[in-house]
mmCIF file of C-alpha atoms and ligand atoms in Angstrom:
data_model
loop_
_atom_site.group_PDB
_atom_site.id
_atom_site.type_symbol
_atom_site.label_atom_id
_atom_site.label_comp_id
_atom_site.label_asym_id
_atom_site.label_seq_id
_atom_site.Cartn_x
_atom_site.Cartn_y
_atom_site.Cartn_z
ATOM 1 C CA MET A 1 -120.580 24.193 -32.544
ATOM 2 C CA LYS A 2 -117.353 22.198 -32.435
ATOM 3 C CA SER A 3 -114.123 24.267 -32.467
ATOM 4 C CA THR A 4 -111.803 23.654 -35.392
ATOM 5 C CA ILE A 5 -108.155 23.099 -34.449
ATOM 6 C CA LEU A 6 -105.214 23.327 -36.814
ATOM 7 C CA LEU A 7 -102.690 20.658 -35.726
ATOM 8 C CA THR A 8 -99.275 21.418 -37.203
ATOM 9 C CA GLY A 9 -96.908 18.442 -37.148
ATOM 10 C CA GLY A 10 -99.956 16.216 -36.623
ATOM 11 C CA ALA A 11 -98.397 13.268 -38.456
ATOM 12 C CA GLY A 12 -95.439 13.202 -36.100
ATOM 13 C CA TYR A 13 -94.934 11.171 -32.934
ATOM 14 C CA ILE A 14 -96.608 13.377 -30.356
ATOM 15 C CA GLY A 15 -98.920 15.171 -32.823
ATOM 16 C CA SER A 16 -100.537 11.933 -34.027
ATOM 17 C CA HIS A 17 -101.358 10.887 -30.468
ATOM 18 C CA ALA A 18 -102.631 14.371 -29.679
ATOM 19 C CA TYR A 19 -104.867 14.156 -32.770
ATOM 20 C CA LEU A 20 -106.627 11.146 -31.254
ATOM 21 C CA ALA A 21 -107.048 12.858 -27.884
ATOM 22 C CA LEU A 22 -108.446 16.022 -29.536
ATOM 23 C CA VAL A 23 -110.879 14.071 -31.734
ATOM 24 C CA ASP A 24 -111.938 12.051 -28.729
ATOM 25 C CA ALA A 25 -112.631 15.310 -26.870
ATOM 26 C CA GLY A 26 -114.962 16.375 -29.696
ATOM 27 C CA TYR A 27 -112.801 18.822 -31.650
ATOM 28 C CA HIS A 28 -112.741 19.030 -35.415
ATOM 29 C CA VAL A 29 -109.030 18.719 -36.255
ATOM 30 C CA LEU A 30 -107.182 19.643 -39.418
ATOM 31 C CA ILE A 31 -103.655 18.179 -39.622
ATOM 32 C CA LEU A 32 -100.981 20.225 -41.401
ATOM 33 C CA ASP A 33 -97.634 18.507 -42.009
ATOM 34 C CA ASN A 34 -94.925 18.490 -44.646
ATOM 35 C CA PHE A 35 -93.916 14.900 -43.731
ATOM 36 C CA CYS A 36 -90.234 15.800 -43.438
ATOM 37 C CA ASN A 37 -90.028 13.610 -40.344
ATOM 38 C CA SER A 38 -93.105 11.415 -40.608
ATOM 39 C CA ARG A 39 -94.817 9.056 -43.028
ATOM 40 C CA PRO A 40 -97.951 10.029 -44.947
ATOM 41 C CA ASP A 41 -99.509 6.671 -44.053
ATOM 42 C CA VAL A 42 -99.895 7.892 -40.467
ATOM 43 C CA ILE A 43 -102.963 9.717 -41.789
ATOM 44 C CA ASP A 44 -104.552 6.411 -42.941
ATOM 45 C CA ARG A 45 -103.628 4.805 -39.666
ATOM 46 C CA LEU A 46 -105.352 7.569 -37.705
ATOM 47 C CA GLY A 47 -108.414 6.988 -39.865
ATOM 48 C CA ARG A 48 -108.285 3.275 -39.071
ATOM 49 C CA ILE A 49 -108.184 4.018 -35.360
ATOM 50 C CA THR A 50 -111.014 6.573 -35.335
ATOM 51 C CA GLY A 51 -113.092 4.971 -38.097
ATOM 52 C CA LYS A 52 -113.513 8.449 -39.623
ATOM 53 C CA PRO A 53 -111.837 10.348 -42.452
ATOM 54 C CA VAL A 54 -108.862 12.461 -41.296
ATOM 55 C CA ASP A 55 -108.779 16.046 -42.532
ATOM 56 C CA HIS A 56 -105.243 16.868 -43.518
ATOM 57 C CA ILE A 57 -103.258 19.107 -45.758
ATOM 58 C CA GLU A 58 -99.662 18.805 -46.871
ATOM 59 C CA GLY A 59 -97.550 21.964 -46.601
ATOM 60 C CA ASP A 60 -94.863 23.854 -44.800
ATOM 61 C CA ILE A 61 -95.255 26.215 -41.831
ATOM 62 C CA ARG A 62 -92.625 28.495 -43.406
ATOM 63 C CA ASP A 63 -94.852 29.152 -46.445
ATOM 64 C CA ALA A 64 -96.936 32.245 -45.571
ATOM 65 C CA GLY A 65 -98.956 32.137 -48.816
ATOM 66 C CA PHE A 66 -99.946 28.540 -48.228
ATOM 67 C CA LEU A 67 -100.836 29.207 -44.593
ATOM 68 C CA SER A 68 -102.949 32.220 -45.558
ATOM 69 C CA ARG A 69 -104.955 30.033 -47.950
ATOM 70 C CA VAL A 70 -105.475 27.442 -45.176
ATOM 71 C CA PHE A 71 -106.817 30.149 -42.871
ATOM 72 C CA ALA A 72 -108.971 31.627 -45.660
ATOM 73 C CA ASP A 73 -110.477 28.224 -46.451
ATOM 74 C CA HIS A 74 -111.146 27.128 -42.871
ATOM 75 C CA ARG A 75 -112.525 28.904 -39.809
ATOM 76 C CA ILE A 76 -109.780 27.928 -37.390
ATOM 77 C CA ASP A 77 -110.347 28.598 -33.707
ATOM 78 C CA ALA A 78 -106.923 27.603 -32.369
ATOM 79 C CA VAL A 79 -103.619 26.077 -33.405
ATOM 80 C CA VAL A 80 -101.838 23.241 -31.611
ATOM 81 C CA HIS A 81 -98.301 23.723 -32.870
ATOM 82 C CA PHE A 82 -96.045 20.641 -32.928
ATOM 83 C CA ALA A 83 -94.255 21.135 -36.256
ATOM 84 C CA ALA A 84 -90.535 21.592 -35.578
ATOM 85 C CA LEU A 85 -87.180 19.871 -35.941
ATOM 86 C CA LYS A 86 -86.225 18.101 -32.743
ATOM 87 C CA SER A 87 -82.831 16.436 -32.841
ATOM 88 C CA VAL A 88 -80.385 18.010 -30.433
ATOM 89 C CA GLY A 89 -77.331 16.557 -32.206
ATOM 90 C CA GLU A 90 -78.494 17.632 -35.660
ATOM 91 C CA SER A 91 -79.187 21.154 -34.354
ATOM 92 C CA VAL A 92 -75.546 21.512 -33.386
ATOM 93 C CA VAL A 93 -74.486 20.625 -36.920
ATOM 94 C CA LYS A 94 -77.237 22.513 -38.772
ATOM 95 C CA PRO A 95 -78.287 25.403 -36.494
ATOM 96 C CA LEU A 96 -79.623 27.510 -39.362
ATOM 97 C CA GLU A 97 -82.148 24.823 -40.327
ATOM 98 C CA TYR A 98 -83.372 24.742 -36.729
ATOM 99 C CA PHE A 99 -83.657 28.538 -36.543
ATOM 100 C CA ASP A 100 -85.446 28.532 -39.907
ATOM 101 C CA VAL A 101 -88.099 25.918 -39.052
ATOM 102 C CA ASN A 102 -88.494 26.294 -35.286
ATOM 103 C CA VAL A 103 -88.182 30.061 -35.012
ATOM 104 C CA GLY A 104 -88.833 31.342 -38.556
ATOM 105 C CA GLY A 105 -91.699 28.879 -39.027
ATOM 106 C CA LEU A 106 -93.262 30.017 -35.774
ATOM 107 C CA VAL A 107 -92.996 33.688 -36.707
ATOM 108 C CA THR A 108 -94.615 33.015 -40.077
ATOM 109 C CA LEU A 109 -97.417 30.999 -38.504
ATOM 110 C CA LEU A 110 -98.095 33.642 -35.862
ATOM 111 C CA GLY A 111 -98.198 36.399 -38.490
ATOM 112 C CA VAL A 112 -100.814 34.527 -40.516
ATOM 113 C CA MET A 113 -102.813 33.653 -37.400
ATOM 114 C CA ASN A 114 -102.737 37.296 -36.287
ATOM 115 C CA ALA A 115 -103.957 38.498 -39.682
ATOM 116 C CA ALA A 116 -106.742 35.911 -39.596
ATOM 117 C CA GLY A 117 -107.750 36.905 -36.050
ATOM 118 C CA CYS A 118 -106.946 33.438 -34.680
ATOM 119 C CA LYS A 119 -105.122 34.141 -31.409
ATOM 120 C CA ARG A 120 -105.084 30.875 -29.503
ATOM 121 C CA MET A 121 -102.102 28.525 -29.608
ATOM 122 C CA VAL A 122 -100.800 25.548 -27.653
ATOM 123 C CA PHE A 123 -97.019 25.492 -28.136
ATOM 124 C CA SER A 124 -94.741 22.452 -27.835
ATOM 125 C CA SER A 125 -91.862 23.380 -25.601
ATOM 126 C CA SER A 126 -89.451 21.140 -23.792
ATOM 127 C CA ALA A 127 -87.714 20.480 -20.514
ATOM 128 C CA THR A 128 -84.574 21.190 -22.488
ATOM 129 C CA VAL A 129 -85.185 24.923 -21.834
ATOM 130 C CA TYR A 130 -83.977 24.325 -18.266
ATOM 131 C CA GLY A 131 -80.463 23.412 -19.440
ATOM 132 C CA ILE A 132 -78.786 21.953 -16.381
ATOM 133 C CA PRO A 133 -81.428 22.796 -13.758
ATOM 134 C CA ASP A 134 -80.371 24.018 -10.283
ATOM 135 C CA LYS A 135 -83.000 21.884 -8.656
ATOM 136 C CA THR A 136 -85.060 18.809 -9.398
ATOM 137 C CA PRO A 137 -87.991 18.349 -9.524
ATOM 138 C CA THR A 138 -87.768 21.508 -11.629
ATOM 139 C CA PRO A 139 -90.434 24.234 -11.302
ATOM 140 C CA GLU A 140 -91.596 26.366 -14.245
ATOM 141 C CA THR A 141 -89.976 29.386 -12.565
ATOM 142 C CA ALA A 142 -86.471 27.917 -13.047
ATOM 143 C CA GLU A 143 -84.129 29.911 -15.261
ATOM 144 C CA ARG A 144 -84.071 29.142 -18.998
ATOM 145 C CA ARG A 145 -80.656 28.183 -20.323
ATOM 146 C CA ALA A 146 -79.853 26.944 -23.825
ATOM 147 C CA MET A 147 -77.382 24.046 -24.071
ATOM 148 C CA ASN A 148 -77.616 23.681 -27.859
ATOM 149 C CA PRO A 149 -79.335 25.351 -30.860
ATOM 150 C CA TYR A 150 -82.455 23.181 -30.509
ATOM 151 C CA GLY A 151 -82.894 24.321 -26.895
ATOM 152 C CA GLN A 152 -82.302 27.914 -28.004
ATOM 153 C CA THR A 153 -85.154 27.647 -30.524
ATOM 154 C CA LYS A 154 -87.547 26.552 -27.788
ATOM 155 C CA ILE A 155 -86.463 29.409 -25.558
ATOM 156 C CA ASP A 156 -86.833 31.830 -28.467
ATOM 157 C CA GLY A 157 -90.326 30.457 -29.178
ATOM 158 C CA GLU A 158 -91.414 30.816 -25.567
ATOM 159 C CA GLU A 159 -90.053 34.375 -25.322
ATOM 160 C CA MET A 160 -91.668 35.501 -28.599
ATOM 161 C CA LEU A 161 -95.006 34.107 -27.437
ATOM 162 C CA GLU A 162 -94.670 35.899 -24.101
ATOM 163 C CA TRP A 163 -93.845 39.223 -25.780
ATOM 164 C CA LEU A 164 -96.743 38.730 -28.188
ATOM 165 C CA GLN A 165 -99.238 38.167 -25.342
ATOM 166 C CA ALA A 166 -97.804 41.184 -23.504
ATOM 167 C CA SER A 167 -98.276 43.394 -26.579
ATOM 168 C CA ASP A 168 -101.790 42.175 -27.327
ATOM 169 C CA PRO A 169 -103.801 40.653 -24.469
ATOM 170 C CA SER A 170 -106.294 39.182 -26.917
ATOM 171 C CA TRP A 171 -103.654 36.552 -27.616
ATOM 172 C CA ALA A 172 -103.625 33.478 -25.335
ATOM 173 C CA VAL A 173 -100.924 30.801 -25.548
ATOM 174 C CA GLY A 174 -100.464 27.582 -23.587
ATOM 175 C CA ILE A 175 -96.771 26.783 -23.388
ATOM 176 C CA LEU A 176 -96.265 23.116 -22.475
ATOM 177 C CA ARG A 177 -92.810 21.835 -21.524
ATOM 178 C CA TYR A 178 -92.702 18.108 -22.123
ATOM 179 C CA PHE A 179 -90.236 16.001 -20.232
ATOM 180 C CA ASN A 180 -89.338 12.647 -21.909
ATOM 181 C CA PRO A 181 -92.197 11.372 -24.100
ATOM 182 C CA ALA A 182 -92.344 7.578 -24.410
ATOM 183 C CA GLY A 183 -94.714 4.765 -25.311
ATOM 184 C CA ALA A 184 -97.278 4.401 -28.077
ATOM 185 C CA HIS A 185 -100.984 4.121 -28.722
ATOM 186 C CA ALA A 186 -102.547 0.850 -27.580
ATOM 187 C CA SER A 187 -103.646 -0.007 -31.138
ATOM 188 C CA GLY A 188 -100.023 -0.598 -32.191
ATOM 189 C CA LEU A 189 -100.809 1.486 -35.315
ATOM 190 C CA ILE A 190 -98.899 4.639 -34.390
ATOM 191 C CA GLY A 191 -95.764 5.277 -32.344
ATOM 192 C CA GLU A 192 -92.312 6.776 -32.411
ATOM 193 C CA ASP A 193 -90.752 6.148 -35.784
ATOM 194 C CA PRO A 194 -87.222 7.555 -35.888
ATOM 195 C CA ARG A 195 -85.255 7.744 -39.113
ATOM 196 C CA GLY A 196 -81.840 6.031 -38.920
ATOM 197 C CA THR A 197 -80.165 5.538 -35.570
ATOM 198 C CA PRO A 198 -82.462 6.604 -32.737
ATOM 199 C CA ASN A 199 -81.116 9.455 -30.591
ATOM 200 C CA ASN A 200 -83.395 8.750 -27.649
ATOM 201 C CA LEU A 201 -83.228 5.916 -25.160
ATOM 202 C CA MET A 202 -86.649 4.250 -25.523
ATOM 203 C CA PRO A 203 -86.614 3.800 -29.324
ATOM 204 C CA TYR A 204 -82.992 2.619 -29.123
ATOM 205 C CA ILE A 205 -83.935 -0.019 -26.561
ATOM 206 C CA ALA A 206 -86.883 -1.059 -28.777
ATOM 207 C CA GLU A 207 -84.489 -1.722 -31.689
ATOM 208 C CA VAL A 208 -82.269 -3.855 -29.441
ATOM 209 C CA ALA A 209 -85.297 -5.770 -28.169
ATOM 210 C CA ILE A 210 -86.452 -6.546 -31.715
ATOM 211 C CA GLY A 211 -82.940 -7.630 -32.716
ATOM 212 C CA GLN A 212 -82.046 -4.800 -35.066
ATOM 213 C CA ARG A 213 -79.140 -3.689 -32.894
ATOM 214 C CA PRO A 214 -76.863 -5.796 -30.725
ATOM 215 C CA GLU A 215 -76.745 -3.823 -27.471
ATOM 216 C CA ILE A 216 -77.633 -0.591 -25.687
ATOM 217 C CA ALA A 217 -74.793 1.785 -24.895
ATOM 218 C CA VAL A 218 -75.494 3.273 -21.472
ATOM 219 C CA PHE A 219 -74.036 6.759 -21.436
ATOM 220 C CA GLY A 220 -72.203 6.961 -18.121
ATOM 221 C CA GLN A 221 -72.617 5.331 -14.701
ATOM 222 C CA ASP A 222 -70.865 7.972 -12.620
ATOM 223 C CA TYR A 223 -73.709 10.435 -12.063
ATOM 224 C CA GLY A 224 -74.900 11.114 -8.535
ATOM 225 C CA THR A 225 -78.119 9.128 -9.103
ATOM 226 C CA VAL A 226 -79.655 5.964 -7.696
ATOM 227 C CA ASP A 227 -77.432 3.659 -9.763
ATOM 228 C CA GLY A 228 -75.094 6.210 -11.381
ATOM 229 C CA THR A 229 -76.968 6.355 -14.740
ATOM 230 C CA GLY A 230 -78.987 9.334 -16.025
ATOM 231 C CA VAL A 231 -82.453 9.852 -14.604
ATOM 232 C CA ARG A 232 -85.400 11.168 -16.636
ATOM 233 C CA ASP A 233 -89.092 11.841 -16.138
ATOM 234 C CA TYR A 234 -90.648 9.635 -18.844
ATOM 235 C CA ILE A 235 -94.243 10.486 -19.707
ATOM 236 C CA HIS A 236 -96.599 8.387 -21.810
ATOM 237 C CA VAL A 237 -97.393 10.041 -25.111
ATOM 238 C CA ASP A 238 -101.134 9.420 -24.547
ATOM 239 C CA ASP A 239 -100.890 11.412 -21.306
ATOM 240 C CA LEU A 240 -99.234 14.226 -23.285
ATOM 241 C CA GLY A 241 -102.150 14.108 -25.743
ATOM 242 C CA HIS A 242 -104.579 14.496 -22.844
ATOM 243 C CA GLY A 243 -102.501 17.397 -21.510
ATOM 244 C CA HIS A 244 -103.021 19.207 -24.817
ATOM 245 C CA VAL A 245 -106.776 18.752 -24.609
ATOM 246 C CA LEU A 246 -106.766 20.305 -21.121
ATOM 247 C CA SER A 247 -104.503 23.167 -22.180
ATOM 248 C CA LEU A 248 -106.610 23.943 -25.234
ATOM 249 C CA ALA A 249 -109.864 23.827 -23.230
ATOM 250 C CA LYS A 250 -108.383 26.216 -20.707
ATOM 251 C CA LEU A 251 -107.299 28.677 -23.416
ATOM 252 C CA LEU A 252 -110.654 28.605 -25.167
ATOM 253 C CA GLU A 253 -112.588 28.902 -21.907
ATOM 254 C CA THR A 254 -110.574 31.653 -20.176
ATOM 255 C CA GLY A 255 -108.778 33.509 -22.949
ATOM 256 C CA GLN A 256 -105.748 33.489 -20.655
ATOM 257 C CA GLY A 257 -102.343 31.996 -21.424
ATOM 258 C CA HIS A 258 -100.407 29.567 -19.215
ATOM 259 C CA LEU A 259 -97.073 27.802 -18.900
ATOM 260 C CA ALA A 260 -96.814 24.277 -17.503
ATOM 261 C CA ASN A 261 -94.509 21.297 -17.281
ATOM 262 C CA LEU A 262 -95.927 18.017 -18.495
ATOM 263 C CA GLY A 263 -94.249 15.187 -16.652
ATOM 264 C CA THR A 264 -95.048 12.596 -14.016
ATOM 265 C CA GLY A 265 -92.811 14.013 -11.273
ATOM 266 C CA ARG A 266 -91.077 10.611 -10.952
ATOM 267 C CA GLY A 267 -87.667 9.902 -12.468
ATOM 268 C CA TYR A 268 -86.235 6.588 -13.665
ATOM 269 C CA SER A 269 -82.619 5.717 -14.357
ATOM 270 C CA VAL A 270 -81.399 4.298 -17.667
ATOM 271 C CA LEU A 271 -80.901 0.890 -16.010
ATOM 272 C CA GLU A 272 -84.425 0.991 -14.553
ATOM 273 C CA VAL A 273 -85.826 1.729 -18.010
ATOM 274 C CA ILE A 274 -83.862 -1.135 -19.526
ATOM 275 C CA ALA A 275 -85.138 -3.495 -16.804
ATOM 276 C CA ALA A 276 -88.759 -2.368 -17.368
ATOM 277 C CA TYR A 277 -88.429 -2.891 -21.137
ATOM 278 C CA ALA A 278 -86.914 -6.303 -20.620
ATOM 279 C CA ARG A 279 -89.966 -7.257 -18.560
ATOM 280 C CA ALA A 280 -92.300 -5.963 -21.259
ATOM 281 C CA ALA A 281 -90.491 -7.727 -24.091
ATOM 282 C CA GLY A 282 -89.811 -10.866 -22.060
ATOM 283 C CA CYS A 283 -86.141 -11.035 -23.002
ATOM 284 C CA GLU A 284 -82.716 -10.031 -21.812
ATOM 285 C CA LEU A 285 -81.489 -6.681 -23.138
ATOM 286 C CA PRO A 286 -77.717 -6.624 -23.644
ATOM 287 C CA HIS A 287 -76.193 -3.340 -22.543
ATOM 288 C CA ARG A 288 -72.764 -1.925 -21.856
ATOM 289 C CA ILE A 289 -71.661 1.115 -19.870
ATOM 290 C CA VAL A 290 -69.785 3.608 -22.042
ATOM 291 C CA ASP A 291 -68.592 7.189 -21.531
ATOM 292 C CA ARG A 292 -71.017 9.979 -20.720
ATOM 293 C CA ARG A 293 -72.706 11.598 -23.733
ATOM 294 C CA PRO A 294 -71.416 15.193 -23.984
ATOM 295 C CA GLY A 295 -74.046 17.733 -22.913
ATOM 296 C CA ASP A 296 -76.138 15.207 -20.991
ATOM 297 C CA VAL A 297 -77.856 16.317 -17.806
ATOM 298 C CA PRO A 298 -77.700 13.983 -14.768
ATOM 299 C CA VAL A 299 -81.379 14.325 -13.770
ATOM 300 C CA TYR A 300 -84.499 15.792 -15.369
ATOM 301 C CA CYS A 301 -87.689 15.583 -13.348
ATOM 302 C CA ALA A 302 -90.765 17.823 -13.454
ATOM 303 C CA ARG A 303 -92.519 19.708 -10.718
ATOM 304 C CA THR A 304 -96.096 18.822 -11.600
ATOM 305 C CA ASP A 305 -98.182 21.056 -9.317
ATOM 306 C CA VAL A 306 -98.806 23.854 -11.866
ATOM 307 C CA ALA A 307 -100.173 21.393 -14.467
ATOM 308 C CA ALA A 308 -102.297 19.761 -11.745
ATOM 309 C CA ASP A 309 -103.660 22.966 -10.228
ATOM 310 C CA LEU A 310 -104.093 24.974 -13.419
ATOM 311 C CA LEU A 311 -105.095 22.316 -15.919
ATOM 312 C CA GLY A 312 -106.221 19.421 -13.724
ATOM 313 C CA PHE A 313 -103.506 17.337 -15.381
ATOM 314 C CA LYS A 314 -102.179 14.147 -13.886
ATOM 315 C CA ALA A 315 -100.216 11.531 -15.832
ATOM 316 C CA ARG A 316 -102.072 8.208 -15.626
ATOM 317 C CA HIS A 317 -99.632 5.777 -17.223
ATOM 318 C CA THR A 318 -96.690 3.991 -15.593
ATOM 319 C CA LEU A 319 -93.252 3.241 -16.979
ATOM 320 C CA ASP A 320 -94.420 -0.364 -17.509
ATOM 321 C CA ASP A 321 -97.320 0.963 -19.642
ATOM 322 C CA MET A 322 -94.820 2.977 -21.723
ATOM 323 C CA CYS A 323 -92.571 -0.044 -22.279
ATOM 324 C CA GLU A 324 -95.430 -2.434 -23.040
ATOM 325 C CA SER A 325 -97.044 -0.101 -25.578
ATOM 326 C CA SER A 326 -93.684 0.721 -27.162
ATOM 327 C CA TRP A 327 -92.984 -2.986 -27.497
ATOM 328 C CA HIS A 328 -96.431 -3.675 -28.996
ATOM 329 C CA TRP A 329 -95.866 -0.850 -31.525
ATOM 330 C CA THR A 330 -92.350 -2.031 -32.355
ATOM 331 C CA GLN A 331 -93.554 -5.556 -33.059
ATOM 332 C CA SER A 332 -96.576 -4.545 -35.111
ATOM 333 C CA SER A 333 -94.751 -1.868 -37.121
ATOM 334 C CA LEU A 334 -92.127 -4.423 -38.053
ATOM 335 C CA SER A 335 -94.705 -7.030 -39.098
ATOM 336 C CA ASP A 336 -96.687 -4.636 -41.320
ATOM 337 C CA GLY A 337 -93.607 -2.902 -42.756
ATOM 338 C CA ALA A 338 -94.215 0.596 -41.251
HETATM 339 P P1 NAD B 401 -91.795 14.598 -34.855
HETATM 340 O O1 NAD B 401 -90.605 14.892 -35.691
HETATM 341 O O2 NAD B 401 -92.245 13.154 -34.756
HETATM 342 O O3 NAD B 401 -93.042 15.436 -35.343
HETATM 343 C C1 NAD B 401 -92.894 16.734 -35.901
HETATM 344 C C2 NAD B 401 -93.750 16.798 -37.138
HETATM 345 O O4 NAD B 401 -93.611 18.107 -37.696
HETATM 346 C C3 NAD B 401 -93.316 15.790 -38.210
HETATM 347 O O5 NAD B 401 -94.419 15.071 -38.665
HETATM 348 C C4 NAD B 401 -92.691 16.674 -39.318
HETATM 349 O O6 NAD B 401 -92.889 16.110 -40.577
HETATM 350 C C5 NAD B 401 -93.447 17.973 -39.108
HETATM 351 N N1 NAD B 401 -92.730 19.151 -39.578
HETATM 352 C C6 NAD B 401 -91.425 19.493 -39.320
HETATM 353 N N2 NAD B 401 -91.116 20.633 -39.954
HETATM 354 C C7 NAD B 401 -92.211 21.065 -40.593
HETATM 355 C C8 NAD B 401 -92.518 22.174 -41.412
HETATM 356 N N3 NAD B 401 -91.567 23.073 -41.726
HETATM 357 N N4 NAD B 401 -93.772 22.311 -41.900
HETATM 358 C C9 NAD B 401 -94.714 21.366 -41.616
HETATM 359 N N5 NAD B 401 -94.502 20.289 -40.871
HETATM 360 C C10 NAD B 401 -93.262 20.109 -40.354
HETATM 361 O O7 NAD B 401 -91.515 15.193 -33.387
HETATM 362 P P2 NAD B 401 -92.301 14.964 -32.034
HETATM 363 O O8 NAD B 401 -91.459 14.122 -31.143
HETATM 364 O O9 NAD B 401 -93.688 14.555 -32.305
HETATM 365 O O10 NAD B 401 -92.238 16.435 -31.446
HETATM 366 C C11 NAD B 401 -93.316 17.338 -31.627
HETATM 367 C C12 NAD B 401 -92.992 18.642 -30.947
HETATM 368 O O11 NAD B 401 -92.714 18.414 -29.574
HETATM 369 C C13 NAD B 401 -91.770 19.368 -31.499
HETATM 370 O O12 NAD B 401 -92.025 20.760 -31.467
HETATM 371 C C14 NAD B 401 -90.683 19.011 -30.510
HETATM 372 O O13 NAD B 401 -89.687 19.983 -30.482
HETATM 373 C C15 NAD B 401 -91.470 18.966 -29.207
HETATM 374 N N6 NAD B 401 -90.854 18.123 -28.183
HETATM 375 C C16 NAD B 401 -90.542 16.828 -28.457
HETATM 376 C C17 NAD B 401 -89.968 16.012 -27.486
HETATM 377 C C18 NAD B 401 -89.567 14.601 -27.769
HETATM 378 O O14 NAD B 401 -88.720 14.062 -27.064
HETATM 379 N N7 NAD B 401 -90.125 13.948 -28.771
HETATM 380 C C19 NAD B 401 -89.736 16.534 -26.188
HETATM 381 C C20 NAD B 401 -90.082 17.887 -25.942
HETATM 382 C C21 NAD B 401 -90.659 18.658 -26.959
HETATM 383 C C1 WQD B 402 -82.380 9.707 -21.782
HETATM 384 C C2 WQD B 402 -81.311 9.090 -20.930
HETATM 385 C C3 WQD B 402 -79.081 9.407 -21.791
HETATM 386 C C4 WQD B 402 -79.638 6.916 -25.373
HETATM 387 C C5 WQD B 402 -83.669 14.456 -25.314
HETATM 388 C C6 WQD B 402 -83.496 15.888 -25.769
HETATM 389 C C7 WQD B 402 -84.555 16.761 -25.157
HETATM 390 C C8 WQD B 402 -85.963 16.228 -25.379
HETATM 391 C C9 WQD B 402 -86.060 14.756 -25.084
HETATM 392 C C10 WQD B 402 -87.004 17.375 -27.206
HETATM 393 C C11 WQD B 402 -80.062 9.978 -20.761
HETATM 394 C C12 WQD B 402 -79.437 7.936 -21.784
HETATM 395 C C13 WQD B 402 -79.820 7.605 -24.188
HETATM 396 C C14 WQD B 402 -78.761 5.798 -25.393
HETATM 397 C C15 WQD B 402 -78.339 6.129 -23.044
HETATM 398 N N1 WQD B 402 -86.361 16.370 -26.741
HETATM 399 N N2 WQD B 402 -79.183 7.216 -23.035
HETATM 400 N N3 WQD B 402 -78.144 5.448 -24.202
HETATM 401 O O1 WQD B 402 -81.335 13.381 -23.456
HETATM 402 O O2 WQD B 402 -83.207 13.406 -21.752
HETATM 403 O O3 WQD B 402 -83.563 14.388 -23.939
HETATM 404 O O4 WQD B 402 -84.991 14.039 -25.725
HETATM 405 O O5 WQD B 402 -87.291 18.380 -26.698
HETATM 406 O O6 WQD B 402 -84.407 18.006 -25.676
HETATM 407 O O7 WQD B 402 -82.224 16.308 -25.343
HETATM 408 O O8 WQD B 402 -83.390 11.916 -23.756
HETATM 409 O O9 WQD B 402 -83.777 9.628 -24.537
HETATM 410 O O10 WQD B 402 -81.754 10.882 -25.399
HETATM 411 O O11 WQD B 402 -81.796 10.129 -23.020
HETATM 412 O O12 WQD B 402 -77.771 5.757 -22.000
HETATM 413 O O13 WQD B 402 -78.558 5.163 -26.448
HETATM 414 O O14 WQD B 402 -80.852 7.882 -21.564
HETATM 415 O O15 WQD B 402 -77.738 9.571 -21.424
HETATM 416 O O16 WQD B 402 -79.581 9.775 -19.469
HETATM 417 P P1 WQD B 402 -82.737 13.285 -23.163
HETATM 418 P P2 WQD B 402 -82.681 10.612 -24.284
#
């Protein structure tokens, strides 16, 4: 019988792509989202892509009564937990909201899962837990250091999950640290959909390419990198979705937890990303060097051997694929008013 997976945050950027990968792998998936950072029409769009109805339920991971009813009404085998707040800058201004959703919400969800006897979770963590890493490519064994409240919530989540597994070996959690997710589904129906001014590089470039913003501000050109601009390990969101399928399969098969980076192992500078996007969009992309952004790290790049050896994971998509699919999504979402 097909396993049933509860996908929290499944209407969001990464969750919606993971939904498609999980359905494709044969899982029955129930999306749970409160749409605080996503649009309800993502559900219809997922249905258009799969050609099947999308099981979903609107609600909040902080609501224990609601979650208990979800677990009473469905036999859930595992949870893939994306629901969280994710803006570093906002977390500095509103730390309590981040602690409430990302830490409190996780505690509530784990309590309900425990009571229901559902003890399998894939958890969205982030390369941000490495702070300023001592070495790149960065291995999973590197020290965890919070640089902001958002990063602290991911460290708290990881540590809670580790203590939980230590206290009760019947729990098994896959902790996945994503590097820089980018790109969109080939259909052009789902993609990154930030509210207001994008914080991240790729969606900002997309808005310049489509003419919504005049130029890209490049945050610093005095880092010790190939061209002086910040280097990141961008990973296609479809590859991330596939990584979740592998992590989940491993948990369900072995009953053992794991911790793995999800990246490509290859870094690109800001100027290299701008050049790749310009190729994809077939236009010049105006940009200007400005001061460093406070708190930025010069280089983030993943060691990928644990994900390869443990999960059989290897990112398949290139930076050009990420830029081309982002551009396709940007154009189609503008034309159909998403
Ligand atoms: P997103 O904001 O697009 O998706 C998160 C989803 O969770 C949204 O649909 C939102 O409505 C929902 N949500 C938030 N709070 C909720 C609550 N209290 N109850 C129910 N639903 C709630 O973000 P994303 O980029 O898809 O990120 C998904 C996960 O991956 C997050 O945990 C994030 O911290 C992590 N992550 C993201 C990145 C990145 O750069 N995007 C990198 C590393 C890790
Ligand atoms: C990438 C590079 C910037 C915007 C953030 C979070 C991290 C994780 C992923 C969730 C850097 C430069 C950016 C711009 C620029 N999220 N840049 N102009 O900072 O690696 O990571 O998202 O877990 O926690 O911190 O990603 O896309 O913001 O920046 O020059 O307008 O692009 O300085 O070098 P970052 P990013």
